[in-house]
Amino acid sequence: MSQKIPVILDIDTGSDDAVALITALKAPELEVKWIATTWGNVPLAEATENSLRVLDLARSAGLLAAEIELYAGAERPLARDLHEGRRRRDRYSGLIDGEEVYMHPPILPGRPYTQQAEAQFAPFKYIDYLSSATEPQTIIATGPLTNLAIALSLEPNIVSKIKELIVMGGGYQKANVTPYAEANFWNDPEAVACVLHSGLKPLLVPLDATHEAYLRESEYREIFANSGELGEFCCALLEQRQKLHDLNQPLAEPQAVTLHDVLAVCAAFAPQLLSDCLEVHCQICLSAQANGHLVIDRRENPAEANARFAYHADRAAFVATLTRLFQA
Ligand code: RIB
């Protein structure tokens, strides 16, 4: 097998982040070097605890050859909350059959974790780790970009040690948290602006792609059928997500579910899952009304590209990739 891709995950562990972390640990093509956690789907402390719970579950399933260090990061956006009209909304949930169902449960099911987060602040870890890295690294960010934006602001030269930045975020014809914005970008648009201006030219895996790459219930149950406790854990999270999709975020089919962050992780070793990945010049809106809305320069002679935007994804290939990973 060719050399493993060294990756750093920056996650706000919620439900699809948890499945994405497990997928990254399962993928033989990837080597997860360390993990950063950030506020986003849930407060930082919950994202950190949830990530440690997932690591513990993965350890029990034999997925961890060695300990993977986890560094807690930002607790809040760079600047958004300083603006009254742009503050966070309530946790996304719905009342289904009399039960409050959360897209991202406050605390994921699972045993009390044994590992503890490292003491260093994740942005400082980025600076130290990348500054001394002997080979450029791949970063996969599936939450707000606050950690990376802080690190880039303090030490812009780390850009030279980042081989690829894959970001789950944004939307061209799709939105979720408001009529105009996707959640990760809405959560910290100033951080998005910082990354877009860094010269990194991130690969954006937006809602346009992740909504095409949905999984049917029959598909995800088959994918995780032979993964024991890990598979049951993933299915329980996807069941919750599926209920909320059916309730008020309909996909192309009922009884289906998005795995936004999982597609971003798979893009690191299977970029062919994404299609129409075009170099674009994009900006992020910071106003109260359009906070977090990503705008793309559509002129015939656009400004210099600062990102690659995946307009589409191959659903069948995504299902086949996950089947290969979890049925192997
Ligand atoms: O909009 C989808 C993104 O928001 C995903 O990363 C999901 O985990 C949530 O953070």
mmCIF file with all atom_site columns, C-alpha atoms in Angstrom, residues 80-88 288:
data_model
loop_
_atom_site.group_PDB
_atom_site.id
_atom_site.type_symbol
_atom_site.label_atom_id
_atom_site.label_alt_id
_atom_site.label_comp_id
_atom_site.label_asym_id
_atom_site.label_entity_id
_atom_site.label_seq_id
_atom_site.pdbx_PDB_ins_code
_atom_site.Cartn_x
_atom_site.Cartn_y
_atom_site.Cartn_z
_atom_site.occupancy
_atom_site.B_iso_or_equiv
_atom_site.pdbx_formal_charge
_atom_site.auth_seq_id
_atom_site.auth_comp_id
_atom_site.auth_asym_id
_atom_site.auth_atom_id
_atom_site.pdbx_PDB_model_num
ATOM 1  C CA . ARG A 1 80  ? -19.490 36.992 15.645 1.00 0.00 ? 80  ARG A CA 1
ATOM 2  C CA . ASP A 1 81  ? -20.918 37.117 19.182 1.00 0.00 ? 81  ASP A CA 1
ATOM 3  C CA . LEU A 1 82  ? -19.792 40.728 19.553 1.00 0.00 ? 82  LEU A CA 1
ATOM 4  C CA . HIS A 1 83  ? -22.636 41.597 17.175 1.00 0.00 ? 83  HIS A CA 1
ATOM 5  C CA . GLU A 1 84  ? -26.105 41.389 18.755 1.00 0.00 ? 84  GLU A CA 1
ATOM 6  C CA . GLY A 1 85  ? -27.845 40.327 15.567 1.00 0.00 ? 85  GLY A CA 1
ATOM 7  C CA . ARG A 1 86  ? -25.451 37.519 14.735 1.00 0.00 ? 86  ARG A CA 1
ATOM 8  C CA . ARG A 1 87  ? -25.535 35.495 17.957 1.00 0.00 ? 87  ARG A CA 1
ATOM 9  C CA . ARG A 1 88  ? -25.997 31.750 18.117 1.00 0.00 ? 88  ARG A CA 1
ATOM 10 C CA . ALA A 1 288 ? -26.597 40.134 10.564 1.00 0.00 ? 288 ALA A CA 1
#
